[in-house]
Each structure stands twice: as C-alpha cells, then as structure tokens.
Amino acid sequence: MQTPQDGTGHPAPADATAALGTRDRILATTARLLQHQGYEGTGIKQIAREAKATLGSVYHFFPGGKQELAMEALQHGDREFAELLRTVLATVEDPADAVLAAVDAFADALRASGWTDGCPVTTTALETTGTSPEIQEVCAAAFRSWQDAVHDKLRTAGIPEPDARELAVTVINTLGGAEITAQVFRDDAPLRIAGRHLARLIRTYR
Amino acid sequence: MQTPQDGTGHPAPADATAALGTRDRILATTARLLQHQGYEGTGIKQIAREAKATLGSVYHFFPGGKQELAMEALQHGDREFAELLRTVLATVEDPADAVLAAVDAFADALRASGWTDGCPVTTTALETTGTSPEIQEVCAAAFRSWQDAVHDKLRTAGIPEPDARELAVTVINTLGGAEITAQVFRDDAPLRIAGRHLARLIRTYR
DNA sequence: AGCCGAGTAGAGCGTTCGTTCCAGAGCTGT
DNA sequence: ACAGCTCTGGAACGAACGCTCTACTCGGCT
C-alpha cells in the first residue's frame, strides 16, 4: 500500500520522482505544486498530469479528495524540511554559528532553485486560514516541529528555559519571513542578514 | 474618476466601505479578500458581490481585469500599512521601544480581527512568485516601503549605516514571519516574543 | 481455470472561473 | 430637447474546476 508495485513495469525515466510508486509520486508532486502555487492555484488534474498518474489513481489513493491529498503532502514536506534542519544544525557545535549555517544553507538552496523553493507550507497555510481548520492544524504542527528542532539544539548548547523556547520561535519566524522576502526580491541578502542577526541575538543569551 | 459620484444616490448604510465611491469600494474589498484568501482563491464575482458592485463596474474601472485589480488593491493595502507603521513608530522615541510598540500594536490588531488580518500582501506574493512578475514587483515595492519606514526611524535615532538598513530588513522579515505563525497558531505569543527579541537586537547597536 | 482486489484510464457531472458584450440609466453641455 | 458621456446591470461564453462513475487491465490466490 505504501510502496505498491508498478503495474506496467516500465523502468522509470527522467526526473527524480519517476522511480517512486504511484502514491509517493502523487504526494511529492502535490507537495511541490502546493509550495509553488498554493492550494487554490493547484488543480487535481494538474497534479495527476505532472505526477504521470491519472485521476482514477489520485482518487484511489486519496479518497478524501483534494483536502486529504493536501494534508498528506504538507506533512510530507514538513518531515523533509525538519530532517534537513536537524541535519544542518548538527554540523556546527556552537548554536549561534549553527543557526547561521542553517540560514546560509537555505539561502543557497533558494538561490539554486531560481528563487522558488521557499517554505513548503507557508503559501498553503496563509490561503487556508479561516477556510480549512484541518489544513491549518497540519501547518501549525509543521511550524512546531521546526521550532522543536531549533529548540533541541539551543538546549543541548546550554541555553536555559524559557529563553531557548522563545529563541526557537523567533528563529523559525525570522527564517520564514526572510525566505519570503528573498523570494519576492529574488535576492538572498535578506536571508544572509537574518542569519547574522539571529546569531548575534543568540549570542546575547550566555 | 477617483471619486465618482454615486449614480443612484442611495445614501450608503452599514459597513465601512459603503460610503466610498464604487471604484474605491471595489479596491478596498479586493484588498481585504486578497489578504484573506489569496489571488487564486478570490474570484471577480465574489469581489463584485461583496463590494456591492456589478461585473460591468469592475471591468469598467479595471479594464486590465483581475491582474490590474489585484495590483492596485495591493498598492492600496501597502500604503495603508506603511502609514500605520510610520504613525506607530513615531509615538515612541527610542527605536527599540518603538519597534516593540509597533509589533505589539499589530499583535492587538491581529487578535482583534480573529487572527485573520495579517500581512496584506504576503499571501498573494507567495502564490504569484514565478507566475506573475508584475504582481511580484508590486509586492516587492510594498516590502521596500515598510523597510524604509523602519529605516527612517532607526536613522533618526542615530543608528549608523549599514546597520540601520540591515536592521530594517530584519525587523520587517521577523514581523512578517511572526504574523504568519501567530495566524496559524491563533496565538499572539510569537508576535510578542518577536517584539522583545527585535528590541533586544536593536539595543545591541549603540 | 476462475476469481478478486488493486490500480489504471478517462468520459462526463454540475459548478464556477475570468472575460466579453450590450442595453440602459442618469448626468452634463448645448 | 437631445446628443454624449460615464457608469451600471447582467446574460452569455468557453475553459477549467473538484469529483463521480464505470469499464478495463493485470498479478496473485485457491
């Protein structure tokens, strides 16, 4: 069910998602499209087309329709981002330097993507506040998991409560805000500046 | 043209926009809907309905269609927000305290609106990056004008370049990010924390 | 061999989308 | 009185929307 065999057996050409099972291909494509175009701007038929699946398959795997599909895709993107965040934070011992490294890494990634691969959930989160509490809750959980990643790093580095918790909140907020600004300006300077300011702020807590 | 007379002459009851001319009513309604539902989630017919105008009127005043309407509405929201920001910043002399006061004011407003009145352009900006460069440019100009408001305050308070410029960028980034988080969590704590952290950061520059 | 469930394929439902078009209302200038 | 204008009102268009439905293929089971 989670990794069904490929019915036709054709051996996966071209892009990164092609090697996955149909369900995972739909999920990855949905996550990407939601990130770029938001919930309302992304159609089920477009998802099916780009995932090289058919409408029947989409509704077979996600009988809850667009909303269920979006929720699972957002969780998919959440987990991927959280893992990346934890990995990068672990490469540097000092917490301020680690946050700086993480922000710089995201700046690199954003630039490399042509200023399109920002936060995987913000776009959808903003569109659906007030419209769909279920989706909003998934987005809230995503933010929480990223805050937790930063929080764990700060705690391990010896920063006490409640400073560690509050700093974690601000780090994620500022990272998110800077990523939006960087996307809109097509310039990574806002992210670089944010990294330096966050490092400076963290260093005032020891 | 900017304030056309009301054809029917009926004397405008009920809500805040009703006293405006048709064009301004359409603009204000569009700005509000874009803020809450984004570009793709907002329909022209919904705008006409809620602005108590007709489709004919909408296309009469905005022959460029949805895109022109959105661009002008975003500029409308931009100017309103920039003015508010400058006003609040002017009420307190110390720049750190002024930013704290501004963030708190936005936290109050967000709470009072039932967690819906966040940043007037972010939602649309994110949806349209990569889709519509024109709209993206309007959003970039909006961010720039808010940065300028903060920048002027910091400069007046004696903070030198390039610190003032960079701080202004981070203040707007963090404010935006915190507003999103606050919306998603339906809790103003992220904003309050952001205000304190920004004030603390600014105080390290003197 | 016969069957069954998983997955594929896409026509078609009702609705809404952005947009176009035109007839008419109400005002102003002559 | 009458033209000329701005602005209103809404029917109608083709395309796209989310979703349902049925027919089909195919591998693994007894």
Tab-separated table of C-alpha atoms (C1' of nucleotides) in Angstrom:
chain	number	residue	atom	x	y	z
A	1	MET	CA	0.000	0.000	0.000
A	2	GLN	CA	2.749	2.415	0.821
A	3	THR	CA	5.020	1.322	-1.997
A	4	PRO	CA	2.848	-0.528	-4.474
A	5	GLN	CA	4.451	-2.288	-7.361
A	6	ASP	CA	4.392	-0.523	-10.663
A	7	GLY	CA	1.669	-2.173	-12.685
A	8	THR	CA	3.205	-1.635	-16.089
A	9	GLY	CA	6.757	-2.344	-15.029
A	10	HIS	CA	8.284	0.419	-17.149
A	11	PRO	CA	11.639	1.258	-15.659
A	12	ALA	CA	11.443	4.884	-14.564
A	13	PRO	CA	12.893	7.586	-16.777
A	14	ALA	CA	13.990	11.193	-16.358
A	15	ASP	CA	13.060	13.028	-13.193
A	16	ALA	CA	13.603	12.337	-9.532
A	17	THR	CA	10.100	11.203	-8.663
A	18	ALA	CA	9.751	8.724	-11.508
A	19	ALA	CA	11.351	5.883	-9.575
A	20	LEU	CA	8.754	6.113	-6.798
A	21	GLY	CA	5.478	4.254	-6.575
A	22	THR	CA	2.374	5.980	-7.866
A	23	ARG	CA	1.207	7.085	-4.440
A	24	ASP	CA	4.530	8.607	-3.482
A	25	ARG	CA	4.853	10.244	-6.882
A	26	ILE	CA	1.475	11.925	-6.409
A	27	LEU	CA	2.463	13.029	-2.930
A	28	ALA	CA	5.811	14.501	-3.971
A	29	THR	CA	4.273	16.313	-6.930
A	30	THR	CA	1.489	17.722	-4.770
A	31	ALA	CA	3.974	18.962	-2.189
A	32	ARG	CA	5.968	20.728	-4.876
A	33	LEU	CA	2.952	22.329	-6.507
A	34	LEU	CA	1.446	23.458	-3.210
A	35	GLN	CA	4.730	25.102	-2.323
A	36	HIS	CA	4.874	26.979	-5.616
A	37	GLN	CA	1.244	27.782	-6.390
A	38	GLY	CA	-0.699	27.326	-3.175
A	39	TYR	CA	-3.854	25.350	-2.530
A	40	GLU	CA	-6.311	27.185	-4.746
A	41	GLY	CA	-3.820	27.563	-7.553
A	42	THR	CA	-3.139	23.845	-7.769
A	43	GLY	CA	-5.628	21.581	-9.531
A	44	ILE	CA	-6.098	17.860	-9.104
A	45	LYS	CA	-5.801	17.349	-12.838
A	46	GLN	CA	-2.517	19.248	-12.918
A	47	ILE	CA	-1.233	17.079	-10.099
A	48	ALA	CA	-2.236	13.922	-11.947
A	49	ARG	CA	-0.648	15.150	-15.163
A	50	GLU	CA	2.676	16.148	-13.612
A	51	ALA	CA	2.863	13.064	-11.434
A	52	LYS	CA	2.248	10.925	-14.514
A	53	ALA	CA	-0.764	9.412	-12.832
A	54	THR	CA	-4.427	9.504	-13.712
A	55	LEU	CA	-7.400	10.986	-11.944
A	56	GLY	CA	-8.558	7.495	-11.053
A	57	SER	CA	-5.289	6.793	-9.295
A	58	VAL	CA	-5.378	10.038	-7.360
A	59	TYR	CA	-8.854	9.351	-6.016
A	60	HIS	CA	-7.991	5.738	-5.418
A	61	PHE	CA	-5.119	6.619	-3.080
A	62	PHE	CA	-6.718	9.730	-1.624
A	63	PRO	CA	-10.454	9.138	-1.408
A	64	GLY	CA	-10.746	12.241	0.766
A	65	GLY	CA	-10.074	14.308	-2.335
A	66	LYS	CA	-8.066	17.479	-2.576
A	67	GLN	CA	-8.050	18.243	1.116
A	68	GLU	CA	-6.747	14.839	2.198
A	69	LEU	CA	-4.146	14.955	-0.542
A	70	ALA	CA	-3.003	18.409	0.514
A	71	MET	CA	-2.779	17.465	4.174
A	72	GLU	CA	-0.637	14.414	3.493
A	73	ALA	CA	1.570	16.326	1.083
A	74	LEU	CA	2.124	19.094	3.603
A	75	GLN	CA	3.141	16.551	6.233
A	76	HIS	CA	5.493	15.049	3.673
A	77	GLY	CA	7.145	18.429	3.102
A	78	ASP	CA	7.200	19.151	6.822
A	79	ARG	CA	9.106	15.988	7.669
A	80	GLU	CA	11.601	16.505	4.871
A	81	PHE	CA	12.319	20.069	5.957
A	82	ALA	CA	12.578	19.176	9.653
A	83	GLU	CA	15.068	16.442	8.898
A	84	LEU	CA	17.164	18.784	6.775
A	85	LEU	CA	17.065	21.404	9.503
A	86	ARG	CA	18.223	18.956	12.185
A	87	THR	CA	20.989	17.665	9.943
A	88	VAL	CA	22.379	21.104	9.201
A	89	LEU	CA	22.127	22.262	12.823
A	90	ALA	CA	24.099	19.190	13.899
A	91	THR	CA	27.088	20.043	11.710
A	92	VAL	CA	28.162	23.007	13.887
A	93	GLU	CA	28.515	22.874	17.656
A	94	ASP	CA	28.014	26.494	18.666
A	95	PRO	CA	24.258	27.241	18.486
A	96	ALA	CA	24.650	30.745	17.041
A	97	ASP	CA	27.016	29.507	14.357
A	98	ALA	CA	24.741	26.537	13.704
A	99	VAL	CA	21.741	28.783	13.050
A	100	LEU	CA	23.902	30.957	10.822
A	101	ALA	CA	24.988	27.876	8.883
A	102	ALA	CA	21.412	26.680	8.538
A	103	VAL	CA	20.138	30.005	7.237
A	104	ASP	CA	23.022	30.191	4.779
A	105	ALA	CA	22.248	26.684	3.594
A	106	PHE	CA	18.645	27.672	2.914
A	107	ALA	CA	19.831	30.785	1.124
A	108	ASP	CA	21.972	28.610	-1.137
A	109	ALA	CA	19.081	26.263	-1.810
A	110	LEU	CA	16.688	29.106	-2.569
A	111	ARG	CA	19.136	30.707	-4.977
A	112	ALA	CA	19.840	27.380	-6.672
A	113	SER	CA	16.130	26.773	-7.225
A	114	GLY	CA	15.732	30.081	-9.024
A	115	TRP	CA	14.030	31.692	-6.001
A	116	THR	CA	11.075	29.314	-5.985
A	117	ASP	CA	11.745	26.694	-3.297
A	118	GLY	CA	10.825	28.606	-0.176
A	119	CYS	CA	8.947	27.331	2.822
A	120	PRO	CA	6.955	24.228	1.918
A	121	VAL	CA	3.829	25.129	3.873
A	122	THR	CA	3.535	28.913	4.256
A	123	THR	CA	1.739	29.556	0.994
A	124	THR	CA	-0.945	26.999	1.706
A	125	ALA	CA	-1.144	27.958	5.366
A	126	LEU	CA	-1.957	31.581	4.597
A	127	GLU	CA	-4.530	30.755	1.946
A	128	THR	CA	-6.450	28.383	4.143
A	129	THR	CA	-6.552	30.209	7.474
A	130	GLY	CA	-10.193	30.729	8.175
A	131	THR	CA	-11.172	28.350	5.374
A	132	SER	CA	-9.940	24.930	6.459
A	133	PRO	CA	-9.043	24.372	10.122
A	134	GLU	CA	-7.764	20.877	9.316
A	135	ILE	CA	-5.111	22.128	6.914
A	136	GLN	CA	-4.265	24.974	9.257
A	137	GLU	CA	-3.624	22.458	12.033
A	138	VAL	CA	-1.235	20.486	9.821
A	139	CYS	CA	0.667	23.676	9.084
A	140	ALA	CA	0.795	24.555	12.768
A	141	ALA	CA	2.241	21.120	13.505
A	142	ALA	CA	4.885	21.705	10.861
A	143	PHE	CA	5.965	25.003	12.386
A	144	ARG	CA	6.035	23.357	15.796
A	145	SER	CA	8.288	20.554	14.599
A	146	TRP	CA	10.767	23.045	13.149
A	147	GLN	CA	10.719	25.076	16.332
A	148	ASP	CA	11.429	21.860	18.214
A	149	ALA	CA	14.468	21.164	16.061
A	150	VAL	CA	15.942	24.572	16.867
A	151	HIS	CA	14.867	24.296	20.476
A	152	ASP	CA	16.677	20.992	20.947
A	153	LYS	CA	19.844	22.491	19.503
A	154	LEU	CA	19.709	25.508	21.806
A	155	ARG	CA	19.009	23.365	24.873
A	156	THR	CA	21.840	20.999	24.067
A	157	ALA	CA	24.116	24.015	23.797
A	158	GLY	CA	23.199	25.009	27.326
A	159	ILE	CA	20.731	27.847	26.786
A	160	PRO	CA	18.146	27.699	29.608
A	161	GLU	CA	14.372	27.923	29.512
A	162	PRO	CA	12.374	29.910	28.695
A	163	ASP	CA	14.998	31.614	26.531
A	164	ALA	CA	15.617	28.525	24.419
A	165	ARG	CA	11.933	28.076	23.611
A	166	GLU	CA	11.388	31.738	22.772
A	167	LEU	CA	14.529	31.938	20.672
A	168	ALA	CA	13.447	28.868	18.735
A	169	VAL	CA	10.156	30.554	17.915
A	170	THR	CA	11.870	33.691	16.686
A	171	VAL	CA	14.474	31.791	14.684
A	172	ILE	CA	11.759	29.995	12.712
A	173	ASN	CA	9.706	33.178	12.319
A	174	THR	CA	12.630	35.176	11.048
A	175	LEU	CA	13.809	32.396	8.785
A	176	GLY	CA	10.335	32.135	7.286
A	177	GLY	CA	9.915	35.861	6.879
A	178	ALA	CA	13.352	36.278	5.354
A	179	GLU	CA	12.712	33.460	2.920
A	180	ILE	CA	9.562	35.186	1.696
A	181	THR	CA	11.359	38.495	1.278
A	182	ALA	CA	14.225	36.783	-0.521
A	183	GLN	CA	11.775	35.112	-2.897
A	184	VAL	CA	9.952	38.320	-3.679
A	185	PHE	CA	13.162	40.303	-4.186
A	186	ARG	CA	14.926	37.432	-5.937
A	187	ASP	CA	17.937	38.208	-3.751
A	188	ASP	CA	19.411	36.203	-0.901
A	189	ALA	CA	20.612	39.262	1.044
A	190	PRO	CA	17.582	39.278	3.385
A	191	LEU	CA	18.392	35.691	4.364
A	192	ARG	CA	22.091	36.355	4.885
A	193	ILE	CA	21.293	39.380	7.041
A	194	ALA	CA	18.724	37.388	9.005
A	195	GLY	CA	21.321	34.706	9.713
A	196	ARG	CA	23.799	37.223	11.100
A	197	HIS	CA	21.156	38.956	13.205
A	198	LEU	CA	19.866	35.681	14.625
A	199	ALA	CA	23.396	34.581	15.515
A	200	ARG	CA	24.001	37.914	17.196
A	201	LEU	CA	20.736	37.650	19.120
A	202	ILE	CA	21.501	34.125	20.312
A	203	ARG	CA	24.954	35.178	21.478
A	204	THR	CA	23.373	37.712	23.845
A	205	TYR	CA	21.958	34.771	25.822
A	206	ARG	CA	25.018	33.335	27.532
B	1	MET	CA	-12.557	59.304	-11.836
B	2	GLN	CA	-11.016	58.644	-8.466
B	3	THR	CA	-14.167	59.535	-6.532
B	4	PRO	CA	-17.039	59.213	-8.982
B	5	GLN	CA	-20.447	60.290	-7.872
B	6	ASP	CA	-22.834	57.605	-6.883
B	7	GLY	CA	-25.162	57.092	-9.782
B	8	THR	CA	-28.208	56.046	-7.806
B	9	GLY	CA	-27.646	58.458	-4.972
B	10	HIS	CA	-28.616	55.989	-2.256
B	11	PRO	CA	-27.058	57.174	0.967
B	12	ALA	CA	-24.812	54.293	1.965
B	13	PRO	CA	-25.632	52.318	5.114
B	14	ALA	CA	-23.974	49.665	7.256
B	15	ASP	CA	-20.317	48.823	6.704
B	16	ALA	CA	-17.204	50.926	6.482
B	17	THR	CA	-16.714	50.795	2.731
B	18	ALA	CA	-20.285	51.678	1.857
B	19	ALA	CA	-19.676	55.425	1.951
B	20	LEU	CA	-16.940	55.208	-0.682
B	21	GLY	CA	-17.360	55.554	-4.408
B	22	THR	CA	-17.767	52.397	-6.441
B	23	ARG	CA	-14.160	52.278	-7.536
B	24	ASP	CA	-12.794	52.655	-4.036
B	25	ARG	CA	-15.308	50.157	-2.691
B	26	ILE	CA	-14.098	47.585	-5.214
B	27	LEU	CA	-10.499	48.341	-4.340
B	28	ALA	CA	-10.989	48.035	-0.584
B	29	THR	CA	-12.951	44.813	-0.939
B	30	THR	CA	-10.328	43.323	-3.236
B	31	ALA	CA	-7.549	44.225	-0.820
B	32	ARG	CA	-9.385	42.541	2.035
B	33	LEU	CA	-10.175	39.391	0.066
B	34	LEU	CA	-6.640	39.075	-1.313
B	35	GLN	CA	-5.293	39.343	2.208
B	36	HIS	CA	-7.562	36.579	3.461
B	37	GLN	CA	-7.849	34.182	0.540
B	38	GLY	CA	-5.018	34.990	-1.803
B	39	TYR	CA	-5.099	35.640	-5.546
B	40	GLU	CA	-6.338	32.310	-6.821
B	41	GLY	CA	-8.843	31.913	-4.026
B	42	THR	CA	-10.519	35.235	-4.767
B	43	GLY	CA	-12.960	35.497	-7.670
B	44	ILE	CA	-14.015	38.600	-9.552
B	45	LYS	CA	-17.646	37.748	-8.997
B	46	GLN	CA	-17.092	37.419	-5.276
B	47	ILE	CA	-15.390	40.815	-5.267
B	48	ALA	CA	-18.293	42.393	-7.147
B	49	ARG	CA	-20.818	40.779	-4.819
B	50	GLU	CA	-19.106	41.832	-1.598
B	51	ALA	CA	-18.307	45.310	-2.864
B	52	LYS	CA	-21.968	45.730	-3.854
B	53	ALA	CA	-20.897	46.445	-7.395
B	54	THR	CA	-21.563	44.627	-10.641
B	55	LEU	CA	-19.279	42.872	-13.042
B	56	GLY	CA	-19.760	45.685	-15.507
B	57	SER	CA	-18.491	48.211	-12.996
B	58	VAL	CA	-15.484	46.126	-12.118
B	59	TYR	CA	-14.382	45.827	-15.732
B	60	HIS	CA	-15.244	49.442	-16.384
B	61	PHE	CA	-12.842	50.699	-13.713
B	62	PHE	CA	-10.262	47.958	-14.202
B	63	PRO	CA	-10.209	47.037	-17.874
B	64	GLY	CA	-6.990	45.114	-17.251
B	65	GLY	CA	-9.054	42.512	-15.432
B	66	LYS	CA	-8.097	40.565	-12.359
B	67	GLN	CA	-4.402	41.298	-12.551
B	68	GLU	CA	-4.770	45.072	-12.767
B	69	LEU	CA	-7.337	44.996	-9.989
B	70	ALA	CA	-5.057	42.941	-7.769
B	71	MET	CA	-2.071	45.178	-8.387
B	72	GLU	CA	-3.942	48.342	-7.491
B	73	ALA	CA	-5.508	46.705	-4.446
B	74	LEU	CA	-2.123	45.545	-3.206
B	75	GLN	CA	-0.746	49.064	-3.567
B	76	HIS	CA	-3.762	50.301	-1.657
B	77	GLY	CA	-3.043	47.894	1.204
B	78	ASP	CA	0.638	48.698	1.065
B	79	ARG	CA	0.128	52.429	1.516
B	80	GLU	CA	-2.337	51.927	4.337
B	81	PHE	CA	0.024	49.625	6.212
B	82	ALA	CA	3.063	51.846	5.656
B	83	GLU	CA	1.209	54.843	7.027
B	84	LEU	CA	0.088	52.899	10.080
B	85	LEU	CA	3.620	51.688	10.644
B	86	ARG	CA	5.089	55.188	10.465
B	87	THR	CA	2.414	56.530	12.794
B	88	VAL	CA	3.026	53.903	15.455
B	89	LEU	CA	6.812	54.197	15.221
B	90	ALA	CA	6.517	57.962	15.734
B	91	THR	CA	4.736	57.584	19.062
B	92	VAL	CA	7.854	56.342	20.886
B	93	GLU	CA	11.248	57.993	20.708
B	94	ASP	CA	13.624	55.135	21.474
B	95	PRO	CA	13.892	52.950	18.328
B	96	ALA	CA	13.919	49.641	20.190
B	97	ASP	CA	10.879	50.598	22.222
B	98	ALA	CA	9.198	51.951	19.112
B	99	VAL	CA	9.590	48.641	17.277
B	100	LEU	CA	8.320	46.833	20.350
B	101	ALA	CA	5.293	49.120	20.432
B	102	ALA	CA	4.636	48.588	16.732
B	103	VAL	CA	4.802	44.807	16.974
B	104	ASP	CA	2.513	44.861	19.989
B	105	ALA	CA	0.069	47.053	18.108
B	106	PHE	CA	-0.024	44.549	15.259
B	107	ALA	CA	-0.490	41.728	17.728
B	108	ASP	CA	-3.513	43.546	19.170
B	109	ALA	CA	-4.931	44.130	15.704
B	110	LEU	CA	-4.415	40.525	14.683
B	111	ARG	CA	-6.095	39.239	17.812
B	112	ALA	CA	-8.978	41.679	17.435
B	113	SER	CA	-9.586	40.528	13.853
B	114	GLY	CA	-9.929	36.915	14.929
B	115	TRP	CA	-6.458	36.025	13.620
B	116	THR	CA	-7.252	36.863	10.023
B	117	ASP	CA	-5.832	40.356	9.350
B	118	GLY	CA	-2.189	39.542	8.801
B	119	CYS	CA	0.138	40.997	6.235
B	120	PRO	CA	-1.849	42.487	3.357
B	121	VAL	CA	0.407	41.248	0.585
B	122	THR	CA	2.265	38.088	1.693
B	123	THR	CA	-0.420	35.615	0.698
B	124	THR	CA	-0.669	36.967	-2.829
B	125	ALA	CA	3.083	37.452	-3.099
B	126	LEU	CA	3.800	33.800	-2.384
B	127	GLU	CA	1.152	32.488	-4.749
B	128	THR	CA	2.304	34.561	-7.669
B	129	THR	CA	6.089	34.220	-7.488
B	130	GLY	CA	7.078	32.626	-10.735
B	131	THR	CA	3.594	33.173	-12.181
B	132	SER	CA	3.212	36.933	-12.462
B	133	PRO	CA	6.317	39.127	-12.314
B	134	GLU	CA	4.167	42.269	-12.347
B	135	ILE	CA	2.357	41.382	-9.146
B	136	GLN	CA	5.578	40.209	-7.584
B	137	GLU	CA	7.132	43.607	-8.276
B	138	VAL	CA	4.234	45.364	-6.558
B	139	CYS	CA	4.736	43.161	-3.513
B	140	ALA	CA	8.461	43.857	-3.520
B	141	ALA	CA	7.752	47.587	-3.581
B	142	ALA	CA	5.443	47.145	-0.609
B	143	PHE	CA	8.099	45.376	1.442
B	144	ARG	CA	10.590	48.060	0.469
B	145	SER	CA	8.301	50.852	1.625
B	146	TRP	CA	7.860	49.206	5.033
B	147	GLN	CA	11.585	48.674	5.358
B	148	ASP	CA	12.019	52.357	4.571
B	149	ALA	CA	9.653	53.330	7.358
B	150	VAL	CA	11.665	51.348	9.896
B	151	HIS	CA	14.931	52.506	8.364
B	152	ASP	CA	13.993	56.168	8.733
B	153	LYS	CA	13.127	55.615	12.366
B	154	LEU	CA	16.446	53.896	13.093
B	155	ARG	CA	18.446	56.559	11.270
B	156	THR	CA	16.664	59.359	13.092
B	157	ALA	CA	17.515	57.624	16.342
B	158	GLY	CA	21.178	57.755	15.416
B	159	ILE	CA	21.892	54.209	14.289
B	160	PRO	CA	24.526	54.376	11.522
B	161	GLU	CA	24.673	52.651	8.154
B	162	PRO	CA	24.766	49.895	7.164
B	163	ASP	CA	23.360	48.690	10.479
B	164	ALA	CA	20.174	50.716	10.154
B	165	ARG	CA	19.405	49.344	6.701
B	166	GLU	CA	20.076	45.747	7.685
B	167	LEU	CA	18.117	46.030	10.895
B	168	ALA	CA	15.166	47.461	8.993
B	169	VAL	CA	15.197	44.432	6.690
B	170	THR	CA	15.229	42.004	9.601
B	171	VAL	CA	12.555	43.891	11.520
B	172	ILE	CA	10.135	43.593	8.597
B	173	ASN	CA	11.108	39.971	7.958
B	174	THR	CA	10.605	38.955	11.545
B	175	LEU	CA	7.385	40.899	11.862
B	176	GLY	CA	6.039	39.184	8.758
B	177	GLY	CA	7.148	35.738	9.821
B	178	ALA	CA	5.790	36.171	13.322
B	179	GLU	CA	2.470	37.367	11.986
B	180	ILE	CA	2.146	34.220	9.888
B	181	THR	CA	2.992	31.994	12.833
B	182	ALA	CA	0.565	33.878	15.040
B	183	GLN	CA	-2.174	33.438	12.455
B	184	VAL	CA	-1.582	29.728	12.095
B	185	PHE	CA	-1.382	29.139	15.845
B	186	ARG	CA	-4.180	31.606	16.594
B	187	ASP	CA	-1.987	32.937	19.379
B	188	ASP	CA	-0.209	36.260	19.634
B	189	ALA	CA	2.723	34.900	21.639
B	190	PRO	CA	5.006	34.574	18.570
B	191	LEU	CA	4.469	38.275	17.851
B	192	ARG	CA	5.058	39.364	21.448
B	193	ILE	CA	8.252	37.317	21.563
B	194	ALA	CA	9.370	38.721	18.223
B	195	GLY	CA	8.876	42.263	19.504
B	196	ARG	CA	11.038	41.632	22.563
B	197	HIS	CA	13.762	39.952	20.536
B	198	LEU	CA	13.829	42.716	17.945
B	199	ALA	CA	14.075	45.364	20.658
B	200	ARG	CA	16.903	43.438	22.262
B	201	LEU	CA	18.691	43.105	18.937
B	202	ILE	CA	18.348	46.807	18.161
B	203	ARG	CA	19.713	47.722	21.595
B	204	THR	CA	22.946	45.876	20.802
B	205	TYR	CA	23.646	48.521	18.134
B	206	ARG	CA	24.534	51.577	20.173
C	1	DA	C1'	-9.344	-22.260	-14.703
C	2	DG	C1'	-11.760	-18.913	-12.268
C	3	DC	C1'	-11.933	-15.157	-9.340
C	4	DC	C1'	-10.872	-10.982	-6.796
C	5	DG	C1'	-8.951	-6.842	-5.367
C	6	DA	C1'	-5.583	-3.247	-6.709
C	7	DG	C1'	-4.712	0.024	-9.747
C	8	DT	C1'	-5.407	2.455	-14.375
C	9	DA	C1'	-7.973	5.156	-17.645
C	10	DG	C1'	-10.871	8.836	-18.839
C	11	DA	C1'	-15.721	10.448	-20.052
C	12	DG	C1'	-18.779	13.338	-18.008
C	13	DC	C1'	-21.383	15.593	-13.979
C	14	DG	C1'	-22.599	20.279	-12.125
C	15	DT	C1'	-20.403	24.388	-10.886
C	16	DT	C1'	-17.507	28.236	-11.084
C	17	DC	C1'	-13.897	30.687	-13.333
C	18	DG	C1'	-12.342	35.247	-15.973
C	19	DT	C1'	-13.963	37.687	-19.503
C	20	DT	C1'	-16.933	39.867	-23.151
C	21	DC	C1'	-20.687	42.256	-24.662
C	22	DC	C1'	-24.535	45.251	-24.905
C	23	DA	C1'	-28.597	47.575	-23.390
C	24	DG	C1'	-29.989	51.038	-20.403
C	25	DA	C1'	-29.741	54.650	-16.518
C	26	DG	C1'	-28.567	59.109	-15.134
C	27	DC	C1'	-25.881	63.187	-15.583
C	28	DT	C1'	-23.916	67.299	-18.245
C	29	DG	C1'	-23.437	70.613	-22.042
C	30	DT	C1'	-25.811	72.876	-25.646
D	1	DA	C1'	-34.993	68.547	-26.258
D	2	DC	C1'	-31.322	65.892	-27.459
D	3	DA	C1'	-26.810	64.124	-28.019
D	4	DG	C1'	-22.790	62.397	-25.490
D	5	DC	C1'	-20.804	60.652	-21.703
D	6	DT	C1'	-19.851	57.746	-17.601
D	7	DC	C1'	-21.314	54.106	-15.126
D	8	DT	C1'	-24.492	50.127	-14.012
D	9	DG	C1'	-26.694	45.698	-14.651
D	10	DG	C1'	-26.483	41.128	-16.065
D	11	DA	C1'	-26.788	37.398	-19.734
D	12	DA	C1'	-23.713	34.515	-22.001
D	13	DC	C1'	-19.145	32.282	-23.491
D	14	DG	C1'	-15.553	28.830	-23.399
D	15	DA	C1'	-12.483	26.838	-20.248
D	16	DA	C1'	-11.320	24.826	-16.054
D	17	DC	C1'	-12.648	23.319	-11.537
D	18	DG	C1'	-13.374	19.093	-7.997
D	19	DC	C1'	-15.379	14.982	-8.120
D	20	DT	C1'	-18.080	10.586	-9.519
D	21	DC	C1'	-18.659	6.856	-12.187
D	22	DT	C1'	-17.922	2.802	-14.945
D	23	DA	C1'	-15.042	-0.054	-17.775
D	24	DC	C1'	-10.798	-2.025	-18.029
D	25	DT	C1'	-6.013	-4.488	-17.163
D	26	DC	C1'	-3.351	-7.399	-14.564
D	27	DG	C1'	-0.915	-10.206	-10.973
D	28	DG	C1'	-1.674	-13.453	-7.282
D	29	DC	C1'	-4.827	-16.518	-4.964
D	30	DT	C1'	-7.291	-21.072	-4.386
